Each structure stands twice: as C-alpha cells, then as structure tokens.
Amino acid sequence: MTNSTPARDDSLRERLRGSVRGELVEPGDPDYDEARKVYNALHDKRPAIVVRAVDAGDVMATVGFARERGLTLAVRGGSHSVSGYGTCDDGVVLDLGRMRGIRVDPGTRTARVEGGCTWADVNHATHAFGLATTGGIVSTTGVGGLTTGGGMGYLARRCGLVCDNLTSVDLVTADGSFLTCTDEQNSDLMWAVRGGGGNFGVVTSFVYRLHPIADILGGPTFFPLDGDVIRRYRELIAEGDERLGALLIVGLGTPVPFLPERWHGRPLCGVIACWTGPKDEDDRVRDRVAALGPVLGRMVERLPYPMINTLFDDLVPAGLFQYWKGAFTEGLPDGAIDAFIEYGATTPSIQSVTAVFPIDGACHRVGPEDTAFSYRDADYSIALSPALTTREECEAQKAWVGAYHRALEPYSMAGAYVNFVDSDDQDRVQANYRGNLARLTEVKRHYDPGNLFRLNHNIAP
Ligand code: FAD
C-alpha cells in the first residue's frame, strides 16, 4: 500500500467470505480495476471491496455488513448512473450484475426480473413471448436505477412510465430484512420505490406488467436543426396518438450510411419513432414524421421491439466522460425550442445529445401522489447529456451544459427527473419530489433511519 492509498481493512474479504457466495474483489486483485469501473468514466473511485452478489442472501449479508461496520455502501445495478452512484471510495460496492435471471409468465403477462438485469436482458426475454414493457432507450442501461427513478422510454405514452408497470418488488432494507412489496403488502415501500430512487433498499427482483407488443415501426428521421421542425414535432405529439413513441433528439449528425456524409458532425435534429400501432398504418406514420421538415436521411423500418432500444448502444459505450442536466416542461415552449437551436448548434461531440422524451398519455393517467414520481403534469422530460472522450473535455463542457440548462430554466418546471441530473443537483431534491417529499421522508425515516442508502438523489431521513 502506498502512502496515497486510503487505509483499508484487510479483513473485509475474510469477514464476508462465510456469508457471501459471490465473488469478492479487493484492491490488488487482478480484476480489481475492472470491478471498480462504472459506465461514466468521470467517476474513478477506489472501493475497499466489490461484492459481486449472486442471490438475495448475498445482498442481505452485504447490506448487514456495511451497516454494522459503518461503511459507505454503493449499490450497482447496470452501472449507468451519470452521477456515479454505483461506486464509492473506500466503502463497499454491492454489484448486482451477476443477478440477471428473468422469468416471463405469459399467462399473467408479467415478468420477474432480477435486480442486476439490463434492458437488453428484459427485452430479449419478453420478446420471445411477443410481449414488452416500457424500458430505457439504451439496452445496456440497468433496470435497477432506471425503474426506481421512474423510468421513461419509447412505450411510455402508451404503457406508462417503467414504475407504472411495476407490480411488485423484493427488497432488502437497511436492517437486512427481505420484504416483498405490492400495493397490498408493505405498500408504503411499494409506493416509494416507484420513483423514489435507491433510497429505500436494494431491489433483488422487480415484477413488471407486460403488453402485447412484438414488432414495431421504428428508427430515426433526421432534419436540419430548425425551430419550425421542432414546432411541427410538438404538433405531432399534441395529436395525442399514444401508440407513437417519438423521441426528439438534437445533436450532431452521426456517421451512419443513411445520412449523407456532408451532414456527419453537423448540427441537426431528429425524431426516433417507435410506432406500436397496426402495420397497415406504417406508411402513413412514416410520411407523417417525414412531413416535419426536409428529410436529410432516415431509416424507419419494421423492427423487433428489442432492436429499437439498441440504436444508441454503439454511440454511447461505457468509458465516456458524462455530465448531465435535466428538465421537465409543460408543452414545449417556444423559449425551450430557441434554447435547443442555440445550444444544439454548439453540441460538443457526436456522442452528446439533447434527448426530449414525451411523457404524456398513460403517464398522465396516474395521479401525482399515486407514486413517488410526481411530475404527472409534465409533457416532456429533457436530458442534456454531453459525453466526451476525455476528462478535460468533459470538465470544459460543464459550463456549456450549465448555460444550456439556465437558458431552459424560464421555460421549465421547478424540478427534474432524478435520473437525468448530476450529483451537484442534490439541493433540488425538494423540487424533484415536490408534494411527495414529506411522505418519502417518512418512509425513509422508518426503513433507513441511519441513511445507509445515501448514494442516490438522497431523501435525508
Ligand atoms: P446504477 O449506476 O447501477 O445505479 C444507479 C442508482 O440506482 C444507484 O443509486 C443505486 O443505488 C440504484 N440502484 C441500482 N440498482 C438498484 C436495485 N436493484 N435496487 C435498488 N437501487 C438500485 N433513463 C430513463 O428513464 N430512460 C432512458 O431511456 C435512459 N437512457 C439512458 C441512457 C444512458 C446511456 C444512460 C447513461 C442513462 C440513461 N437513463 C435513462 C438514466 C438512467 O435511468 C440512470 O442512469 C439509472 O441510474 C441507470 O440505472 P443503472 O441500474 O444502470 O445504474
């Protein structure tokens, strides 16, 4: 151990060995550097131990161990937390990445999904039965963080947020208890994990409601970066056809074969369609999207649903340096569109995207107090997500994303989606949870009075 290495307790592995079946990785082990890595390279932390849990028993043992010894505990599902909450210095990382089992029940149209699954795992397993549920738009993102934060994706307008499709969780709480939560049983916890983040415990398995969605019409249509295109997109969403998931993106042209080379690396906007309606309306939908403006390039085809959620996978691999901000808007005000045009023109890299998720339709049919996710009056959730190849470039772009966010602020609601904001937004917890914060605090106080689960958008007990 060098002088600059923080002191660690050499007995951690020995102490855990008897109660944990999964692998234990400590500094000095050959795969320590791999085990400590998270998706966002900005967070280069050195935990004292990484526990690669294989079952709920491992989770209970690790939670109890960290609590009793007063160690910092980071819980990692898919490791995509932009704020780097899936790792920590000197503490314990509970990595659920080996817990990837899924059981689909086609009879009840539900899937039980272990806490370390990614959306690729879920989409593949459910597609085999012609079923799907709302999930993230990048297949490598974990179900754990995304679901507990609320969860948005292409199917949200038709099927609701991810947390709206959650019918049950198995949860390990701070005192090491294993609780099954439903709307009838431990219903306070069930309510809280639908949007309250990782504050209440470790979800070892999620049960999701599934929908008969197998193949879709989907893919991107690119347009010049122009306010009129975005205003026409706003009209398209206002038509209210919930079968059309349509993500607006603003960024730089990616080098894909269906976009002419002269547009590669140049500012543009695009609509990623995901039409879940009947096939005989495909042409109408394709034309409707193309009517938003002069089409620079498009690839809108019949696809298996899992495929639409892989379109961005290669663009944003693990190892980039990312720093995000988020906003909710009611409608899509002209001022927000002006900000997209101004800041979109100076998007810092091809991997950096402004993503605008419509969250109307089924998301609005759930009341603001029915789940911890309160922004049921928001029509759009915006992610400003710069991703750069070096730490220095990323640090330099913090000013850009800060200015962009400030430009959006007059047209945004007070809070933002907790999964689209960074750790320096902790002071916005009240705004992010609004009227639900008092009840969330009560639940937190009851189940985690010592704030063991604090590496998240923290609801302080
Ligand atoms: P992790 O880093 O593993 O965990 C993040 C947080 O979640 C931690 O605080 C952890 O404690 C908690 N957590 C994780 N697993 C569990 C569990 N099993 N039980 C309890 N707590 C847990 N969000 C969307 O809604 N829709 C999108 O389409 C979307 N796309 C994204 C694309 C990319 C490339 C990235 C980087 C992020 C995206 N996000 C999206 C944001 C995403 O929801 C968050 O980054 C989320 O935290 C990722 O979850 P994870 O399990 O991968 O993260």
mmCIF file of N, CA, C and O and ligand atoms in Angstrom, residues 38-40 73-87 94-96 114-119 135-154 161-162 170-171 193 197-206 247 309 312 316-317 322 324 357 381 383 417-420 453-457, ligand 1:
data_model
loop_
_atom_site.group_PDB
_atom_site.id
_atom_site.type_symbol
_atom_site.label_atom_id
_atom_site.label_comp_id
_atom_site.label_asym_id
_atom_site.label_seq_id
_atom_site.Cartn_x
_atom_site.Cartn_y
_atom_site.Cartn_z
ATOM 1 N N VAL A 38 -17.154 2.009 -13.461
ATOM 2 C CA VAL A 38 -18.568 2.212 -13.783
ATOM 3 C C VAL A 38 -18.662 2.813 -15.186
ATOM 4 O O VAL A 38 -17.650 3.227 -15.762
ATOM 5 N N TYR A 39 -19.870 2.858 -15.696
ATOM 6 C CA TYR A 39 -20.115 3.300 -17.075
ATOM 7 C C TYR A 39 -19.546 4.697 -17.352
ATOM 8 O O TYR A 39 -18.898 4.929 -18.364
ATOM 9 N N ASN A 40 -19.796 5.630 -16.427
ATOM 10 C CA ASN A 40 -19.344 7.006 -16.617
ATOM 11 C C ASN A 40 -17.914 7.133 -16.099
ATOM 12 O O ASN A 40 -17.671 7.103 -14.893
ATOM 13 N N LEU A 73 -21.902 2.429 1.479
ATOM 14 C CA LEU A 73 -22.414 1.361 0.623
ATOM 15 C C LEU A 73 -22.894 1.956 -0.701
ATOM 16 O O LEU A 73 -23.737 2.857 -0.706
ATOM 17 N N ALA A 74 -22.335 1.464 -1.803
ATOM 18 C CA ALA A 74 -22.820 1.853 -3.134
ATOM 19 C C ALA A 74 -23.507 0.639 -3.738
ATOM 20 O O ALA A 74 -22.949 -0.462 -3.731
ATOM 21 N N VAL A 75 -24.725 0.841 -4.251
ATOM 22 C CA VAL A 75 -25.462 -0.260 -4.876
ATOM 23 C C VAL A 75 -25.384 -0.075 -6.390
ATOM 24 O O VAL A 75 -25.669 1.008 -6.901
ATOM 25 N N ARG A 76 -24.983 -1.126 -7.091
ATOM 26 C CA ARG A 76 -24.818 -1.024 -8.544
ATOM 27 C C ARG A 76 -25.704 -2.036 -9.255
ATOM 28 O O ARG A 76 -25.638 -3.230 -8.966
ATOM 29 N N GLY A 77 -26.548 -1.520 -10.157
ATOM 30 C CA GLY A 77 -27.346 -2.406 -10.999
ATOM 31 C C GLY A 77 -26.644 -2.509 -12.351
ATOM 32 O O GLY A 77 -25.745 -3.305 -12.549
ATOM 33 N N GLY A 78 -27.051 -1.635 -13.282
ATOM 34 C CA GLY A 78 -26.437 -1.630 -14.607
ATOM 35 C C GLY A 78 -25.239 -0.702 -14.701
ATOM 36 O O GLY A 78 -24.613 -0.612 -15.742
ATOM 37 N N SER A 79 -24.979 0.057 -13.645
ATOM 38 C CA SER A 79 -23.816 0.966 -13.516
ATOM 39 C C SER A 79 -23.922 2.229 -14.370
ATOM 40 O O SER A 79 -22.936 2.944 -14.524
ATOM 41 N N HIS A 80 -25.112 2.547 -14.877
ATOM 42 C CA HIS A 80 -25.249 3.691 -15.786
ATOM 43 C C HIS A 80 -25.475 5.018 -15.088
ATOM 44 O O HIS A 80 -25.632 6.038 -15.747
ATOM 45 N N SER A 81 -25.532 5.021 -13.759
ATOM 46 C CA SER A 81 -25.776 6.289 -13.068
ATOM 47 C C SER A 81 -24.791 7.347 -13.543
ATOM 48 O O SER A 81 -23.574 7.170 -13.422
ATOM 49 N N VAL A 82 -25.328 8.441 -14.081
ATOM 50 C CA VAL A 82 -24.470 9.501 -14.587
ATOM 51 C C VAL A 82 -23.736 10.159 -13.424
ATOM 52 O O VAL A 82 -22.593 10.597 -13.542
ATOM 53 N N SER A 83 -24.378 10.178 -12.271
ATOM 54 C CA SER A 83 -23.763 10.779 -11.076
ATOM 55 C C SER A 83 -22.765 9.831 -10.424
ATOM 56 O O SER A 83 -22.179 10.178 -9.404
ATOM 57 N N GLY A 84 -22.616 8.640 -10.934
ATOM 58 C CA GLY A 84 -21.629 7.706 -10.391
ATOM 59 C C GLY A 84 -22.023 7.082 -9.076
ATOM 60 O O GLY A 84 -21.171 6.693 -8.275
ATOM 61 N N TYR A 85 -23.342 6.924 -8.838
ATOM 62 C CA TYR A 85 -23.787 6.389 -7.550
ATOM 63 C C TYR A 85 -23.509 4.891 -7.395
ATOM 64 O O TYR A 85 -23.666 4.361 -6.306
ATOM 65 N N GLY A 86 -23.070 4.251 -8.445
ATOM 66 C CA GLY A 86 -22.776 2.817 -8.350
ATOM 67 C C GLY A 86 -21.365 2.514 -7.874
ATOM 68 O O GLY A 86 -20.923 1.366 -7.944
ATOM 69 N N THR A 87 -20.670 3.527 -7.362
ATOM 70 C CA THR A 87 -19.332 3.270 -6.827
ATOM 71 C C THR A 87 -19.029 4.267 -5.711
ATOM 72 O O THR A 87 -19.794 5.203 -5.483
ATOM 73 N N LEU A 94 -21.861 -2.970 -3.783
ATOM 74 C CA LEU A 94 -22.693 -4.160 -3.930
ATOM 75 C C LEU A 94 -23.116 -4.215 -5.398
ATOM 76 O O LEU A 94 -23.992 -3.461 -5.832
ATOM 77 N N ASP A 95 -22.441 -5.070 -6.156
ATOM 78 C CA ASP A 95 -22.666 -5.145 -7.605
ATOM 79 C C ASP A 95 -23.648 -6.283 -7.896
ATOM 80 O O ASP A 95 -23.363 -7.451 -7.620
ATOM 81 N N LEU A 96 -24.803 -5.912 -8.472
ATOM 82 C CA LEU A 96 -25.852 -6.905 -8.738
ATOM 83 C C LEU A 96 -25.740 -7.518 -10.135
ATOM 84 O O LEU A 96 -26.613 -8.277 -10.567
ATOM 85 N N GLU A 114 -34.529 -10.040 -12.168
ATOM 86 C CA GLU A 114 -33.599 -9.809 -11.061
ATOM 87 C C GLU A 114 -32.947 -8.421 -11.160
ATOM 88 O O GLU A 114 -32.808 -7.845 -12.240
ATOM 89 N N GLY A 115 -32.517 -7.936 -9.993
ATOM 90 C CA GLY A 115 -32.110 -6.529 -9.850
ATOM 91 C C GLY A 115 -30.894 -6.097 -10.633
ATOM 92 O O GLY A 115 -30.648 -4.902 -10.778
ATOM 93 N N GLY A 116 -30.102 -7.039 -11.168
ATOM 94 C CA GLY A 116 -28.911 -6.660 -11.919
ATOM 95 C C GLY A 116 -29.094 -6.735 -13.425
ATOM 96 O O GLY A 116 -28.130 -6.577 -14.181
ATOM 97 N N CYS A 117 -30.331 -6.966 -13.889
ATOM 98 C CA CYS A 117 -30.577 -7.072 -15.335
ATOM 99 C C CYS A 117 -30.400 -5.732 -16.034
ATOM 100 O O CYS A 117 -30.573 -4.668 -15.434
ATOM 101 N N THR A 118 -30.117 -5.831 -17.319
ATOM 102 C CA THR A 118 -30.164 -4.649 -18.180
ATOM 103 C C THR A 118 -31.454 -4.722 -18.997
ATOM 104 O O THR A 118 -32.124 -5.773 -19.038
ATOM 105 N N TRP A 119 -31.747 -3.652 -19.729
ATOM 106 C CA TRP A 119 -32.943 -3.662 -20.581
ATOM 107 C C TRP A 119 -32.781 -4.631 -21.742
ATOM 108 O O TRP A 119 -33.767 -5.178 -22.236
ATOM 109 N N GLY A 135 -39.160 0.517 -21.202
ATOM 110 C CA GLY A 135 -37.785 0.400 -20.706
ATOM 111 C C GLY A 135 -36.949 1.512 -21.290
ATOM 112 O O GLY A 135 -37.428 2.325 -22.084
ATOM 113 N N GLY A 136 -35.685 1.565 -20.929
ATOM 114 C CA GLY A 136 -34.793 2.627 -21.398
ATOM 115 C C GLY A 136 -34.442 2.472 -22.860
ATOM 116 O O GLY A 136 -34.545 1.379 -23.434
ATOM 117 N N ILE A 137 -33.986 3.564 -23.458
ATOM 118 C CA ILE A 137 -33.726 3.581 -24.907
ATOM 119 C C ILE A 137 -32.326 3.099 -25.266
ATOM 120 O O ILE A 137 -31.966 3.062 -26.440
ATOM 121 N N VAL A 138 -31.506 2.789 -24.255
ATOM 122 C CA VAL A 138 -30.183 2.192 -24.499
ATOM 123 C C VAL A 138 -30.199 0.848 -23.791
ATOM 124 O O VAL A 138 -30.511 0.763 -22.596
ATOM 125 N N SER A 139 -29.863 -0.212 -24.528
ATOM 126 C CA SER A 139 -30.138 -1.538 -23.970
ATOM 127 C C SER A 139 -29.188 -1.924 -22.837
ATOM 128 O O SER A 139 -29.482 -2.815 -22.053
ATOM 129 N N THR A 140 -28.053 -1.235 -22.743
ATOM 130 C CA THR A 140 -27.088 -1.582 -21.698
ATOM 131 C C THR A 140 -27.407 -0.927 -20.359
ATOM 132 O O THR A 140 -26.732 -1.193 -19.359
ATOM 133 N N THR A 141 -28.401 -0.063 -20.300
ATOM 134 C CA THR A 141 -28.789 0.577 -19.035
ATOM 135 C C THR A 141 -29.445 -0.462 -18.119
ATOM 136 O O THR A 141 -30.153 -1.355 -18.580
ATOM 137 N N GLY A 142 -29.201 -0.324 -16.814
ATOM 138 C CA GLY A 142 -29.756 -1.271 -15.855
ATOM 139 C C GLY A 142 -31.209 -0.996 -15.532
ATOM 140 O O GLY A 142 -31.676 0.149 -15.566
ATOM 141 N N VAL A 143 -31.924 -2.069 -15.202
ATOM 142 C CA VAL A 143 -33.318 -1.896 -14.769
ATOM 143 C C VAL A 143 -33.368 -1.252 -13.380
ATOM 144 O O VAL A 143 -34.312 -0.548 -13.051
ATOM 145 N N GLY A 144 -32.325 -1.489 -12.551
ATOM 146 C CA GLY A 144 -32.373 -1.107 -11.137
ATOM 147 C C GLY A 144 -32.530 0.379 -10.922
ATOM 148 O O GLY A 144 -33.510 0.848 -10.327
ATOM 149 N N GLY A 145 -31.554 1.146 -11.415
ATOM 150 C CA GLY A 145 -31.607 2.590 -11.224
ATOM 151 C C GLY A 145 -32.727 3.211 -12.035
ATOM 152 O O GLY A 145 -33.428 4.118 -11.573
ATOM 153 N N LEU A 146 -32.921 2.727 -13.261
ATOM 154 C CA LEU A 146 -33.909 3.342 -14.154
ATOM 155 C C LEU A 146 -35.325 3.175 -13.596
ATOM 156 O O LEU A 146 -36.105 4.125 -13.543
ATOM 157 N N THR A 147 -35.647 1.982 -13.111
ATOM 158 C CA THR A 147 -37.009 1.741 -12.626
ATOM 159 C C THR A 147 -37.278 2.517 -11.332
ATOM 160 O O THR A 147 -38.331 3.142 -11.179
ATOM 161 N N THR A 148 -36.307 2.471 -10.407
ATOM 162 C CA THR A 148 -36.560 3.113 -9.118
ATOM 163 C C THR A 148 -36.626 4.636 -9.255
ATOM 164 O O THR A 148 -37.230 5.311 -8.426
ATOM 165 N N GLY A 149 -36.014 5.178 -10.336
ATOM 166 C CA GLY A 149 -36.120 6.625 -10.557
ATOM 167 C C GLY A 149 -37.410 7.026 -11.255
ATOM 168 O O GLY A 149 -37.770 8.202 -11.294
ATOM 169 N N GLY A 150 -38.125 6.097 -11.840
ATOM 170 C CA GLY A 150 -39.373 6.396 -12.567
ATOM 171 C C GLY A 150 -39.375 5.654 -13.891
ATOM 172 O O GLY A 150 -40.176 4.765 -14.111
ATOM 173 N N GLY A 151 -38.453 6.024 -14.769
ATOM 174 C CA GLY A 151 -38.231 5.255 -15.990
ATOM 175 C C GLY A 151 -39.055 5.701 -17.176
ATOM 176 O O GLY A 151 -40.278 5.595 -17.169
ATOM 177 N N MET A 152 -38.367 6.199 -18.228
ATOM 178 C CA MET A 152 -39.062 6.608 -19.452
ATOM 179 C C MET A 152 -38.446 5.929 -20.653
ATOM 180 O O MET A 152 -37.275 5.557 -20.633
ATOM 181 N N GLY A 153 -39.253 5.761 -21.667
ATOM 182 C CA GLY A 153 -38.766 5.120 -22.893
ATOM 183 C C GLY A 153 -39.824 5.247 -23.967
ATOM 184 O O GLY A 153 -40.840 5.931 -23.788
ATOM 185 N N TYR A 154 -39.581 4.576 -25.091
ATOM 186 C CA TYR A 154 -40.458 4.723 -26.256
ATOM 187 C C TYR A 154 -41.915 4.349 -25.970
ATOM 188 O O TYR A 154 -42.831 4.866 -26.584
ATOM 189 N N LEU A 161 -44.969 5.055 -17.429
ATOM 190 C CA LEU A 161 -43.562 5.004 -17.033
ATOM 191 C C LEU A 161 -43.216 3.573 -16.637
ATOM 192 O O LEU A 161 -44.105 2.750 -16.391
ATOM 193 N N VAL A 162 -41.919 3.300 -16.514
ATOM 194 C CA VAL A 162 -41.499 1.964 -16.094
ATOM 195 C C VAL A 162 -42.093 1.660 -14.712
ATOM 196 O O VAL A 162 -42.626 0.569 -14.474
ATOM 197 N N ASP A 170 -39.120 -7.398 -4.595
ATOM 198 C CA ASP A 170 -38.494 -7.963 -3.410
ATOM 199 C C ASP A 170 -37.376 -7.009 -3.032
ATOM 200 O O ASP A 170 -36.537 -6.668 -3.886
ATOM 201 N N LEU A 171 -37.370 -6.600 -1.778
ATOM 202 C CA LEU A 171 -36.476 -5.508 -1.373
ATOM 203 C C LEU A 171 -35.747 -5.880 -0.097
ATOM 204 O O LEU A 171 -36.355 -6.365 0.862
ATOM 205 N N VAL A 193 -40.695 3.096 -3.943
ATOM 206 C CA VAL A 193 -39.717 2.665 -4.962
ATOM 207 C C VAL A 193 -40.190 2.998 -6.380
ATOM 208 O O VAL A 193 -39.411 2.923 -7.312
ATOM 209 N N GLY A 197 -36.131 6.407 -6.172
ATOM 210 C CA GLY A 197 -34.721 6.054 -6.340
ATOM 211 C C GLY A 197 -34.295 4.936 -5.407
ATOM 212 O O GLY A 197 -35.115 4.227 -4.837
ATOM 213 N N GLY A 198 -32.996 4.802 -5.244
ATOM 214 C CA GLY A 198 -32.442 3.706 -4.442
ATOM 215 C C GLY A 198 -32.422 3.989 -2.951
ATOM 216 O O GLY A 198 -31.682 3.356 -2.202
ATOM 217 N N ASN A 199 -33.264 4.906 -2.505
ATOM 218 C CA ASN A 199 -33.233 5.366 -1.106
ATOM 219 C C ASN A 199 -33.695 4.349 -0.075
ATOM 220 O O ASN A 199 -33.408 4.478 1.102
ATOM 221 N N PHE A 200 -34.457 3.340 -0.497
ATOM 222 C CA PHE A 200 -35.189 2.549 0.498
ATOM 223 C C PHE A 200 -34.669 1.135 0.674
ATOM 224 O O PHE A 200 -35.083 0.425 1.582
ATOM 225 N N GLY A 201 -33.777 0.726 -0.197
ATOM 226 C CA GLY A 201 -33.237 -0.614 -0.077
ATOM 227 C C GLY A 201 -32.753 -1.120 -1.417
ATOM 228 O O GLY A 201 -32.729 -0.375 -2.403
ATOM 229 N N VAL A 202 -32.369 -2.382 -1.424
ATOM 230 C CA VAL A 202 -31.858 -2.996 -2.654
ATOM 231 C C VAL A 202 -32.944 -3.909 -3.214
ATOM 232 O O VAL A 202 -33.391 -4.846 -2.531
ATOM 233 N N VAL A 203 -33.375 -3.633 -4.420
ATOM 234 C CA VAL A 203 -34.391 -4.472 -5.054
ATOM 235 C C VAL A 203 -33.686 -5.689 -5.644
ATOM 236 O O VAL A 203 -32.838 -5.562 -6.524
ATOM 237 N N THR A 204 -34.022 -6.860 -5.129
ATOM 238 C CA THR A 204 -33.402 -8.076 -5.677
ATOM 239 C C THR A 204 -34.192 -8.582 -6.879
ATOM 240 O O THR A 204 -33.636 -9.225 -7.761
ATOM 241 N N SER A 205 -35.510 -8.317 -6.912
ATOM 242 C CA SER A 205 -36.257 -8.610 -8.148
ATOM 243 C C SER A 205 -37.448 -7.674 -8.297
ATOM 244 O O SER A 205 -38.046 -7.229 -7.304
ATOM 245 N N PHE A 206 -37.724 -7.365 -9.554
ATOM 246 C CA PHE A 206 -38.843 -6.498 -9.947
ATOM 247 C C PHE A 206 -39.854 -7.361 -10.701
ATOM 248 O O PHE A 206 -39.452 -8.212 -11.504
ATOM 249 N N LEU A 247 -39.173 10.143 -29.861
ATOM 250 C CA LEU A 247 -38.152 10.871 -29.115
ATOM 251 C C LEU A 247 -37.556 11.934 -30.029
ATOM 252 O O LEU A 247 -37.191 11.624 -31.162
ATOM 253 N N ASN A 309 -34.319 -0.345 -29.129
ATOM 254 C CA ASN A 309 -33.621 0.066 -27.907
ATOM 255 C C ASN A 309 -32.120 -0.193 -27.957
ATOM 256 O O ASN A 309 -31.449 -0.104 -26.922
ATOM 257 N N PHE A 312 -28.807 3.380 -29.988
ATOM 258 C CA PHE A 312 -27.796 4.290 -29.441
ATOM 259 C C PHE A 312 -26.643 3.550 -28.751
ATOM 260 O O PHE A 312 -25.700 4.186 -28.283
ATOM 261 N N VAL A 316 -22.913 5.445 -27.497
ATOM 262 C CA VAL A 316 -22.544 5.819 -26.120
ATOM 263 C C VAL A 316 -22.061 4.597 -25.329
ATOM 264 O O VAL A 316 -22.717 4.155 -24.390
ATOM 265 N N PRO A 317 -20.899 4.074 -25.703
ATOM 266 C CA PRO A 317 -20.376 2.915 -24.976
ATOM 267 C C PRO A 317 -19.896 3.325 -23.586
ATOM 268 O O PRO A 317 -19.724 4.515 -23.304
ATOM 269 N N GLN A 322 -19.172 11.762 -18.808
ATOM 270 C CA GLN A 322 -20.501 12.351 -18.988
ATOM 271 C C GLN A 322 -20.912 13.216 -17.793
ATOM 272 O O GLN A 322 -20.626 12.885 -16.643
ATOM 273 N N TRP A 324 -24.542 15.415 -16.879
ATOM 274 C CA TRP A 324 -25.873 15.693 -17.430
ATOM 275 C C TRP A 324 -26.646 16.727 -16.601
ATOM 276 O O TRP A 324 -26.376 16.930 -15.415
ATOM 277 N N PHE A 357 -38.017 13.436 -24.210
ATOM 278 C CA PHE A 357 -38.936 12.296 -24.098
ATOM 279 C C PHE A 357 -40.360 12.809 -23.873
ATOM 280 O O PHE A 357 -40.618 13.459 -22.862
ATOM 281 N N SER A 381 -39.779 15.277 -20.751
ATOM 282 C CA SER A 381 -38.617 15.197 -19.872
ATOM 283 C C SER A 381 -37.388 15.327 -20.765
ATOM 284 O O SER A 381 -37.235 14.586 -21.737
ATOM 285 N N ALA A 383 -33.251 15.520 -21.362
ATOM 286 C CA ALA A 383 -31.912 15.176 -20.863
ATOM 287 C C ALA A 383 -30.880 15.918 -21.705
ATOM 288 O O ALA A 383 -30.856 15.778 -22.928
ATOM 289 N N TYR A 417 -36.162 15.106 -13.638
ATOM 290 C CA TYR A 417 -36.140 13.654 -13.448
ATOM 291 C C TYR A 417 -34.822 13.290 -12.761
ATOM 292 O O TYR A 417 -33.748 13.625 -13.263
ATOM 293 N N VAL A 418 -34.906 12.602 -11.626
ATOM 294 C CA VAL A 418 -33.693 12.354 -10.832
ATOM 295 C C VAL A 418 -32.633 11.563 -11.597
ATOM 296 O O VAL A 418 -31.450 11.671 -11.289
ATOM 297 N N ASN A 419 -33.039 10.801 -12.597
ATOM 298 C CA ASN A 419 -32.052 10.018 -13.344
ATOM 299 C C ASN A 419 -31.364 10.819 -14.442
ATOM 300 O O ASN A 419 -30.471 10.309 -15.108
ATOM 301 N N PHE A 420 -31.807 12.065 -14.648
ATOM 302 C CA PHE A 420 -31.157 12.889 -15.675
ATOM 303 C C PHE A 420 -30.351 14.030 -15.056
ATOM 304 O O PHE A 420 -29.939 14.939 -15.775
ATOM 305 N N PHE A 453 -28.516 3.940 2.681
ATOM 306 C CA PHE A 453 -28.654 4.101 1.223
ATOM 307 C C PHE A 453 -28.654 5.593 0.916
ATOM 308 O O PHE A 453 -29.698 6.222 0.787
ATOM 309 N N ARG A 454 -27.451 6.158 0.853
ATOM 310 C CA ARG A 454 -27.376 7.608 0.641
ATOM 311 C C ARG A 454 -26.704 7.979 -0.670
ATOM 312 O O ARG A 454 -26.702 9.142 -1.051
ATOM 313 N N LEU A 455 -26.131 6.997 -1.370
ATOM 314 C CA LEU A 455 -25.541 7.315 -2.675
ATOM 315 C C LEU A 455 -26.643 7.237 -3.725
ATOM 316 O O LEU A 455 -26.830 6.243 -4.417
ATOM 317 N N ASN A 456 -27.402 8.315 -3.791
ATOM 318 C CA ASN A 456 -28.544 8.438 -4.700
ATOM 319 C C ASN A 456 -28.999 9.889 -4.580
ATOM 320 O O ASN A 456 -28.389 10.652 -3.843
ATOM 321 N N HIS A 457 -30.071 10.247 -5.270
ATOM 322 C CA HIS A 457 -30.615 11.594 -5.030
ATOM 323 C C HIS A 457 -31.312 11.488 -3.690
ATOM 324 O O HIS A 457 -32.419 11.004 -3.580
HETATM 325 P P1 FAD B 1 -26.513 2.148 -11.413
HETATM 326 O O1 FAD B 1 -25.372 3.075 -11.596
HETATM 327 O O2 FAD B 1 -26.194 0.725 -11.279
HETATM 328 O O3 FAD B 1 -27.377 2.584 -10.178
HETATM 329 C C1 FAD B 1 -27.816 3.915 -10.063
HETATM 330 C C2 FAD B 1 -28.614 4.128 -8.809
HETATM 331 O O4 FAD B 1 -29.712 3.250 -8.773
HETATM 332 C C3 FAD B 1 -27.858 3.929 -7.519
HETATM 333 O O5 FAD B 1 -28.218 4.959 -6.638
HETATM 334 C C4 FAD B 1 -28.341 2.609 -6.988
HETATM 335 O O6 FAD B 1 -28.392 2.641 -5.630
HETATM 336 C C5 FAD B 1 -29.730 2.482 -7.584
HETATM 337 N N1 FAD B 1 -29.989 1.073 -7.930
HETATM 338 C C6 FAD B 1 -29.495 0.378 -8.966
HETATM 339 N N2 FAD B 1 -29.966 -0.875 -8.951
HETATM 340 C C7 FAD B 1 -30.769 -0.956 -7.868
HETATM 341 C C8 FAD B 1 -31.540 -2.002 -7.298
HETATM 342 N N3 FAD B 1 -31.597 -3.206 -7.849
HETATM 343 N N4 FAD B 1 -32.229 -1.737 -6.175
HETATM 344 C C9 FAD B 1 -32.203 -0.520 -5.612
HETATM 345 N N5 FAD B 1 -31.486 0.504 -6.094
HETATM 346 C C10 FAD B 1 -30.782 0.280 -7.218
HETATM 347 N N6 FAD B 1 -33.340 6.851 -18.012
HETATM 348 C C11 FAD B 1 -34.594 6.663 -18.465
HETATM 349 O O7 FAD B 1 -35.549 6.768 -17.710
HETATM 350 N N7 FAD B 1 -34.830 6.341 -19.763
HETATM 351 C C12 FAD B 1 -33.828 6.188 -20.659
HETATM 352 O O8 FAD B 1 -34.087 5.890 -21.810
HETATM 353 C C13 FAD B 1 -32.493 6.377 -20.212
HETATM 354 N N8 FAD B 1 -31.466 6.223 -21.056
HETATM 355 C C14 FAD B 1 -30.180 6.307 -20.577
HETATM 356 C C15 FAD B 1 -29.119 6.078 -21.441
HETATM 357 C C16 FAD B 1 -27.819 6.161 -20.996
HETATM 358 C C17 FAD B 1 -26.689 5.910 -21.941
HETATM 359 C C18 FAD B 1 -27.561 6.482 -19.644
HETATM 360 C C19 FAD B 1 -26.161 6.621 -19.142
HETATM 361 C C20 FAD B 1 -28.614 6.718 -18.769
HETATM 362 C C21 FAD B 1 -29.937 6.632 -19.226
HETATM 363 N N9 FAD B 1 -31.013 6.878 -18.389
HETATM 364 C C22 FAD B 1 -32.290 6.703 -18.843
HETATM 365 C C23 FAD B 1 -30.787 7.267 -16.994
HETATM 366 C C24 FAD B 1 -30.837 6.031 -16.133
HETATM 367 O O9 FAD B 1 -32.173 5.834 -15.730
HETATM 368 C C25 FAD B 1 -29.964 6.180 -14.893
HETATM 369 O O10 FAD B 1 -28.640 6.385 -15.287
HETATM 370 C C26 FAD B 1 -30.078 4.971 -13.979
HETATM 371 O O11 FAD B 1 -29.489 5.296 -12.758
HETATM 372 C C27 FAD B 1 -29.410 3.748 -14.556
HETATM 373 O O12 FAD B 1 -29.654 2.613 -13.753
HETATM 374 P P2 FAD B 1 -28.491 1.557 -13.512
HETATM 375 O O13 FAD B 1 -29.039 0.445 -12.721
HETATM 376 O O14 FAD B 1 -27.831 1.238 -14.797
HETATM 377 O O15 FAD B 1 -27.472 2.439 -12.643
#
